mmCIF file of C-alpha atoms in Angstrom:
data_model
loop_
_atom_site.group_PDB
_atom_site.id
_atom_site.type_symbol
_atom_site.label_atom_id
_atom_site.label_comp_id
_atom_site.label_asym_id
_atom_site.label_seq_id
_atom_site.Cartn_x
_atom_site.Cartn_y
_atom_site.Cartn_z
ATOM 1 C CA MET A 241 107.311 133.207 174.393
ATOM 2 C CA LEU A 242 108.512 136.759 174.882
ATOM 3 C CA LYS A 243 106.574 139.412 172.938
ATOM 4 C CA VAL A 244 108.709 142.478 172.262
ATOM 5 C CA GLY A 245 107.747 145.716 170.557
ATOM 6 C CA LEU A 246 110.252 147.650 168.456
ATOM 7 C CA THR A 247 109.388 151.225 167.617
ATOM 8 C CA GLY A 248 110.877 154.667 167.145
ATOM 9 C CA SER A 249 110.231 157.772 165.126
ATOM 10 C CA ILE A 250 110.686 157.622 161.358
ATOM 11 C CA ALA A 251 114.295 157.189 160.131
ATOM 12 C CA THR A 252 115.750 156.460 163.586
ATOM 13 C CA GLY A 253 117.016 152.955 162.826
ATOM 14 C CA LYS A 254 114.071 150.599 163.476
ATOM 15 C CA SER A 255 114.662 148.546 160.332
ATOM 16 C CA LEU A 256 118.367 148.137 161.071
ATOM 17 C CA VAL A 257 117.728 146.993 164.639
ATOM 18 C CA ALA A 258 115.017 144.603 163.425
ATOM 19 C CA GLU A 259 117.484 143.134 160.932
ATOM 20 C CA LEU A 260 120.151 142.707 163.605
ATOM 21 C CA LEU A 261 117.705 141.013 165.978
ATOM 22 C CA ALA A 262 116.475 138.696 163.227
ATOM 23 C CA ALA A 263 120.073 137.718 162.451
ATOM 24 C CA ARG A 264 120.435 136.622 166.067
ATOM 25 C CA GLY A 265 117.380 134.374 165.975
ATOM 26 C CA CYS A 266 114.456 136.603 166.917
ATOM 27 C CA ARG A 267 111.252 136.078 164.970
ATOM 28 C CA VAL A 268 110.545 139.543 163.571
ATOM 29 C CA LEU A 269 107.112 140.663 162.386
ATOM 30 C CA HIS A 270 106.969 143.882 160.348
ATOM 31 C CA ALA A 271 103.703 145.788 160.751
ATOM 32 C CA ASP A 272 104.438 147.792 157.608
ATOM 33 C CA LEU A 273 104.745 144.651 155.482
ATOM 34 C CA ILE A 274 101.524 143.262 156.958
ATOM 35 C CA ALA A 275 99.781 146.550 156.120
ATOM 36 C CA HIS A 276 101.204 146.452 152.602
ATOM 37 C CA GLU A 277 99.751 142.986 152.062
ATOM 38 C CA LEU A 278 96.349 144.093 153.397
ATOM 39 C CA MET A 279 96.312 146.959 150.871
ATOM 40 C CA ALA A 280 96.763 144.675 147.855
ATOM 41 C CA PRO A 281 93.902 144.413 145.324
ATOM 42 C CA GLY A 282 91.314 141.929 146.505
ATOM 43 C CA LYS A 283 92.351 142.256 150.153
ATOM 44 C CA PRO A 284 89.898 143.612 152.776
ATOM 45 C CA ALA A 285 91.455 147.059 153.224
ATOM 46 C CA TYR A 286 91.918 147.790 149.508
ATOM 47 C CA GLU A 287 88.375 148.866 148.593
ATOM 48 C CA GLU A 288 87.937 150.853 151.787
ATOM 49 C CA ILE A 289 91.155 152.810 151.203
ATOM 50 C CA VAL A 290 90.327 153.502 147.550
ATOM 51 C CA SER A 291 86.819 154.597 148.545
ATOM 52 C CA GLN A 292 88.214 156.940 151.182
ATOM 53 C CA PHE A 293 91.111 158.477 149.228
ATOM 54 C CA GLY A 294 90.020 158.179 145.595
ATOM 55 C CA ARG A 295 91.296 156.334 142.552
ATOM 56 C CA ASN A 296 94.065 158.906 142.060
ATOM 57 C CA ILE A 297 96.122 156.905 144.578
ATOM 58 C CA LEU A 298 96.228 153.933 142.196
ATOM 59 C CA GLY A 299 99.113 153.130 139.890
ATOM 60 C CA PRO A 300 98.712 151.944 136.264
ATOM 61 C CA THR A 301 98.070 148.332 137.306
ATOM 62 C CA GLY A 302 95.459 149.215 139.928
ATOM 63 C CA VAL A 303 97.793 148.735 142.888
ATOM 64 C CA ILE A 304 97.736 151.428 145.582
ATOM 65 C CA ASP A 305 100.727 153.722 145.051
ATOM 66 C CA ARG A 306 102.035 154.164 148.577
ATOM 67 C CA GLN A 307 103.972 157.311 147.703
ATOM 68 C CA ARG A 308 100.824 159.008 146.371
ATOM 69 C CA LEU A 309 98.907 157.926 149.446
ATOM 70 C CA ALA A 310 101.706 159.154 151.730
ATOM 71 C CA LYS A 311 101.595 162.643 150.183
ATOM 72 C CA ILE A 312 97.901 162.870 151.069
ATOM 73 C CA VAL A 313 98.001 161.530 154.609
ATOM 74 C CA PHE A 314 101.176 163.245 155.778
ATOM 75 C CA ALA A 315 99.762 166.598 154.646
ATOM 76 C CA ASP A 316 96.540 166.165 156.654
ATOM 77 C CA ARG A 317 96.451 164.628 160.132
ATOM 78 C CA GLN A 318 92.749 163.764 159.827
ATOM 79 C CA GLN A 319 93.445 161.787 156.647
ATOM 80 C CA LEU A 320 96.317 159.992 158.379
ATOM 81 C CA GLU A 321 94.042 159.093 161.284
ATOM 82 C CA GLN A 322 91.433 157.791 158.841
ATOM 83 C CA LEU A 323 93.999 155.558 157.136
ATOM 84 C CA ASN A 324 95.109 154.275 160.525
ATOM 85 C CA ARG A 325 91.499 153.496 161.469
ATOM 86 C CA ILE A 326 91.180 151.382 158.346
ATOM 87 C CA LEU A 327 94.479 149.539 158.653
ATOM 88 C CA HIS A 328 95.340 149.210 162.341
ATOM 89 C CA PRO A 329 92.606 146.801 163.492
ATOM 90 C CA ARG A 330 93.361 144.511 160.549
ATOM 91 C CA VAL A 331 97.122 144.661 161.130
ATOM 92 C CA LEU A 332 96.650 143.797 164.808
ATOM 93 C CA THR A 333 94.388 140.854 163.962
ATOM 94 C CA GLU A 334 96.999 139.469 161.559
ATOM 95 C CA THR A 335 99.729 140.076 164.150
ATOM 96 C CA GLU A 336 97.854 138.212 166.895
ATOM 97 C CA GLN A 337 97.262 135.241 164.598
ATOM 98 C CA GLU A 338 100.933 135.081 163.634
ATOM 99 C CA MET A 339 102.076 135.383 167.263
ATOM 100 C CA ALA A 340 99.782 132.511 168.239
ATOM 101 C CA ARG A 341 101.269 130.391 165.465
ATOM 102 C CA LEU A 342 104.832 131.218 166.534
ATOM 103 C CA LYS A 343 104.087 130.434 170.185
ATOM 104 C CA GLN A 344 102.737 127.039 169.200
ATOM 105 C CA ALA A 345 105.875 126.355 167.160
ATOM 106 C CA ASP A 346 108.331 127.552 169.855
ATOM 107 C CA SER A 347 107.168 128.466 173.353
ATOM 108 C CA GLN A 348 110.558 130.107 174.097
ATOM 109 C CA ALA A 349 110.731 132.265 170.984
ATOM 110 C CA VAL A 350 111.603 135.951 171.136
ATOM 111 C CA VAL A 351 109.023 137.546 168.841
ATOM 112 C CA VAL A 352 109.670 141.164 167.863
ATOM 113 C CA LEU A 353 106.926 143.327 166.371
ATOM 114 C CA GLU A 354 108.435 146.241 164.455
ATOM 115 C CA ALA A 355 105.858 149.012 164.091
ATOM 116 C CA ALA A 356 106.012 152.793 163.854
ATOM 117 C CA LEU A 357 102.777 153.372 165.782
ATOM 118 C CA LEU A 358 102.990 150.862 168.635
ATOM 119 C CA ILE A 359 102.642 153.549 171.290
ATOM 120 C CA GLU A 360 100.070 155.635 169.411
ATOM 121 C CA SER A 361 97.832 152.581 169.008
ATOM 122 C CA GLY A 362 98.287 151.527 172.636
ATOM 123 C CA TYR A 363 99.313 148.047 171.532
ATOM 124 C CA HIS A 364 102.640 148.317 173.366
ATOM 125 C CA LYS A 365 100.691 147.653 176.587
ATOM 126 C CA GLN A 366 99.923 144.134 175.357
ATOM 127 C CA LEU A 367 103.601 143.292 174.883
ATOM 128 C CA ASP A 368 106.168 142.141 177.421
ATOM 129 C CA LYS A 369 108.908 144.628 176.562
ATOM 130 C CA LEU A 370 109.329 147.713 174.380
ATOM 131 C CA ILE A 371 112.472 148.790 172.502
ATOM 132 C CA VAL A 372 112.714 152.364 171.210
ATOM 133 C CA THR A 373 115.310 153.439 168.644
ATOM 134 C CA TRP A 374 116.445 157.034 168.498
ATOM 135 C CA CYS A 375 118.924 159.490 167.001
ATOM 136 C CA PRO A 376 119.195 163.319 167.111
ATOM 137 C CA PRO A 377 116.425 165.161 165.193
ATOM 138 C CA GLU A 378 118.815 166.725 162.672
ATOM 139 C CA GLN A 379 120.236 163.287 161.841
ATOM 140 C CA GLN A 380 116.708 161.925 161.516
ATOM 141 C CA ILE A 381 115.798 164.624 158.955
ATOM 142 C CA GLU A 382 119.047 164.071 157.047
ATOM 143 C CA ARG A 383 118.452 160.320 156.832
ATOM 144 C CA LEU A 384 114.836 160.751 155.777
ATOM 145 C CA ARG A 385 115.786 163.167 152.993
ATOM 146 C CA ALA A 386 118.527 160.852 151.718
ATOM 147 C CA ARG A 387 116.310 157.762 151.892
ATOM 148 C CA ASP A 388 113.111 159.135 150.365
ATOM 149 C CA GLY A 389 114.354 162.114 148.354
ATOM 150 C CA LEU A 390 112.220 164.563 150.322
ATOM 151 C CA THR A 391 112.523 168.305 150.666
ATOM 152 C CA PRO A 392 113.411 169.589 154.160
ATOM 153 C CA ALA A 393 109.788 170.708 154.637
ATOM 154 C CA ALA A 394 108.353 167.349 153.560
ATOM 155 C CA ALA A 395 110.786 165.474 155.804
ATOM 156 C CA GLN A 396 109.852 167.673 158.747
ATOM 157 C CA GLN A 397 106.173 167.105 158.004
ATOM 158 C CA ARG A 398 106.586 163.333 158.228
ATOM 159 C CA VAL A 399 108.520 163.570 161.475
ATOM 160 C CA GLN A 400 105.838 165.772 163.023
ATOM 161 C CA ALA A 401 103.075 163.375 161.992
ATOM 162 C CA GLN A 402 104.231 161.012 164.767
ATOM 163 C CA ILE A 403 104.600 161.588 168.486
ATOM 164 C CA SER A 404 108.026 162.851 169.454
ATOM 165 C CA THR A 405 111.075 160.711 170.083
ATOM 166 C CA GLU A 406 111.159 162.039 173.645
ATOM 167 C CA GLU A 407 107.618 160.796 174.252
ATOM 168 C CA LYS A 408 108.396 157.380 172.773
ATOM 169 C CA ARG A 409 111.509 157.064 174.928
ATOM 170 C CA ARG A 410 109.428 157.629 178.072
ATOM 171 C CA HIS A 411 107.628 154.351 177.343
ATOM 172 C CA ALA A 412 110.768 152.313 176.574
ATOM 173 C CA ASP A 413 112.049 149.340 178.525
ATOM 174 C CA TYR A 414 115.172 149.449 176.341
ATOM 175 C CA GLU A 415 116.643 152.151 174.104
ATOM 176 C CA ILE A 416 118.969 151.741 171.141
ATOM 177 C CA ASP A 417 121.018 154.808 170.196
ATOM 178 C CA CYS A 418 121.388 154.589 166.404
ATOM 179 C CA SER A 419 123.275 157.862 165.993
ATOM 180 C CA ASN A 420 126.779 156.399 165.776
ATOM 181 C CA SER A 421 128.521 153.635 163.823
ATOM 182 C CA LEU A 422 126.995 150.332 162.765
ATOM 183 C CA GLU A 423 129.432 148.577 165.105
ATOM 184 C CA GLU A 424 128.215 150.585 168.091
ATOM 185 C CA THR A 425 124.584 149.901 167.233
ATOM 186 C CA GLU A 426 125.322 146.203 166.781
ATOM 187 C CA ALA A 427 127.042 146.021 170.174
ATOM 188 C CA GLN A 428 123.949 147.475 171.848
ATOM 189 C CA VAL A 429 121.705 145.007 170.007
ATOM 190 C CA GLU A 430 123.901 142.061 171.006
ATOM 191 C CA ARG A 431 123.675 142.986 174.696
ATOM 192 C CA LEU A 432 119.929 143.454 174.388
ATOM 193 C CA TYR A 433 119.450 140.153 172.575
ATOM 194 C CA GLN A 434 121.240 138.248 175.325
ATOM 195 C CA GLU A 435 118.909 139.767 177.911
ATOM 196 C CA LEU A 436 115.785 139.059 175.863
ATOM 197 C CA ARG A 437 116.928 135.498 175.233
ATOM 198 C CA GLY A 438 117.310 134.989 178.982
ATOM 199 C CA LEU A 439 113.850 136.390 179.686
ATOM 200 C CA ALA A 440 112.255 134.184 177.022
ATOM 201 C CA GLU A 441 113.753 131.062 178.572
ATOM 202 C CA LYS A 442 112.300 131.803 182.012
ATOM 203 C CA PRO A 443 109.146 129.794 182.827
ATOM 204 C CA ALA A 444 107.191 132.970 183.553
ATOM 205 C CA ALA A 445 107.707 134.388 180.026
ATOM 206 C CA ARG A 446 104.516 134.377 178.011
#
């Protein structure tokens, strides 16, 4: 099995590339979805997050309102680090369990972990390959504002909460330029998939 990380700064095209890889047969794990499940009422991280950030982050039904939580953590790096300390170990445990299950089901699978903080957490070192998506900073801000309805200042704040695109690219085995058309992005993904598929089928692939 080939374990591949997929990361990139916010609004640079990670989700699109993950979708394109999944359509080609990769088994894609989304760290954000795993985290979302761990934050549900009754789950291990729920009480710890509510205790740390207060009941004001809860919606009417008692579910953690991720937008309210985001406003707190993206305005204060220490709060963001605290949230990451609560969630990351649990997300990684769930990820390892799922990867083990997928390896048992298909020893030649290409498993892609999509996660915003792969490099920050150091987990990229435990993977076989790392893909980094990128686009110019001004395009990143524009996309983030359109997607989440943020002010320019709020969008900039979220971008700055992560390490820079340039730093992420220094760790990449493969880069996907998501600044142009869908067709151009898809062509890059197709070439990459063929290479990953070949690596996964080699006996030495884990």
